[in-house]
């Protein structure tokens, strides 16, 4: 079974006022380590999609910009192992 470098598929919405999408994108490109980053939306509502091994760091960082909801954190390594056996 192939080992996945960034295990957690991390998705969430952030709702607030004056959310700096470009600043968030630049920050998440640097830390925590990850890939497949998407930051989509406007100053009031952003959707974040990110593969990382530290989803709690993403949530902690984003919490300063507003309310976080519709959080989905999936362990892609575990999914690969379970569905690879079928």
Tab-separated table of C-alpha atoms in Angstrom:
chain	number	residue	atom	x	y	z
A	1	UNK	CA	0.000	0.000	0.000
A	2	UNK	CA	1.332	3.431	-0.965
A	3	UNK	CA	2.104	5.790	1.918
A	4	UNK	CA	0.386	9.160	1.665
A	5	UNK	CA	2.665	12.084	2.578
A	6	UNK	CA	-0.109	14.374	3.882
A	7	UNK	CA	-2.690	12.153	5.544
A	8	UNK	CA	-5.622	14.408	6.408
A	9	UNK	CA	-7.978	15.850	3.807
A	10	UNK	CA	-9.017	18.995	5.707
A	11	UNK	CA	-12.028	21.044	4.620
A	12	UNK	CA	-13.969	23.815	6.309
A	13	UNK	CA	-15.862	27.057	5.887
A	14	UNK	CA	-14.879	30.307	7.593
A	15	UNK	CA	-17.509	33.013	7.947
A	16	UNK	CA	-16.685	36.523	9.121
A	17	UNK	CA	-16.029	40.086	8.005
A	18	UNK	CA	-13.019	41.278	6.061
A	19	UNK	CA	-11.477	37.812	5.752
A	20	UNK	CA	-8.102	38.218	3.989
A	21	UNK	CA	-8.160	35.317	1.497
A	22	UNK	CA	-4.765	36.159	-0.023
A	23	UNK	CA	-3.106	36.373	3.409
A	24	UNK	CA	-4.637	33.052	4.429
A	25	UNK	CA	-3.518	31.401	1.191
A	26	UNK	CA	0.046	32.714	1.615
A	27	UNK	CA	0.195	31.573	5.246
A	28	UNK	CA	-1.093	28.049	4.509
A	29	UNK	CA	1.346	27.707	1.608
A	30	UNK	CA	4.105	28.014	4.232
A	31	UNK	CA	2.748	26.370	7.389
A	32	UNK	CA	1.711	23.776	8.324
A	33	UNK	CA	3.252	21.592	5.606
A	34	UNK	CA	0.743	20.256	3.095
A	35	UNK	CA	-0.503	20.250	-0.476
A	36	UNK	CA	-3.647	20.526	-2.623
A	37	UNK	CA	-4.514	23.906	-1.064
A	38	UNK	CA	-7.668	25.671	-2.199
A	39	UNK	CA	-8.879	28.949	-0.678
A	40	UNK	CA	-12.103	30.011	-2.412
A	41	UNK	CA	-14.646	32.683	-1.580
A	42	UNK	CA	-14.784	36.305	-0.544
A	43	UNK	CA	-14.288	38.550	2.495
A	44	UNK	CA	-17.357	37.098	4.246
A	45	UNK	CA	-17.163	33.373	3.465
A	46	UNK	CA	-14.200	31.179	2.527
A	47	UNK	CA	-13.973	27.495	1.763
A	48	UNK	CA	-10.639	25.912	2.649
A	49	UNK	CA	-9.427	22.577	1.287
A	50	UNK	CA	-5.971	21.362	2.321
A	51	UNK	CA	-4.068	18.082	2.691
A	52	UNK	CA	-1.908	18.195	5.828
A	53	UNK	CA	-0.762	16.128	8.781
A	54	UNK	CA	-1.776	18.920	11.197
A	55	UNK	CA	-5.432	19.849	10.602
A	56	UNK	CA	-5.692	21.258	14.138
A	57	UNK	CA	-3.093	23.894	13.189
A	58	UNK	CA	-5.213	24.937	10.214
A	59	UNK	CA	-8.292	25.300	12.442
A	60	UNK	CA	-6.339	27.196	15.100
A	61	UNK	CA	-4.997	29.654	12.520
A	62	UNK	CA	-8.347	30.177	10.772
A	63	UNK	CA	-10.279	30.675	14.019
A	64	UNK	CA	-8.972	34.257	14.273
A	65	UNK	CA	-10.865	35.239	11.120
A	66	UNK	CA	-14.387	34.178	12.059
A	67	UNK	CA	-16.658	31.240	12.704
A	68	UNK	CA	-15.492	27.864	11.451
A	69	UNK	CA	-18.121	25.304	10.454
A	70	UNK	CA	-18.840	22.401	8.093
A	71	UNK	CA	-15.526	20.889	9.150
A	72	UNK	CA	-14.510	17.651	7.450
A	73	UNK	CA	-11.246	15.921	8.325
A	74	UNK	CA	-10.708	12.590	6.610
A	75	UNK	CA	-7.776	10.243	7.082
A	76	UNK	CA	-6.888	9.441	3.465
A	77	UNK	CA	-4.292	6.815	4.464
A	78	UNK	CA	-6.906	4.870	6.430
A	79	UNK	CA	-9.417	5.186	3.597
A	80	UNK	CA	-6.812	3.867	1.164
A	81	UNK	CA	-6.093	0.893	3.427
A	82	UNK	CA	-9.767	0.053	4.012
A	83	UNK	CA	-10.951	0.490	0.439
A	84	UNK	CA	-7.807	-1.099	-0.985
A	85	UNK	CA	-8.797	-4.381	0.704
A	86	UNK	CA	-12.167	-4.572	-1.075
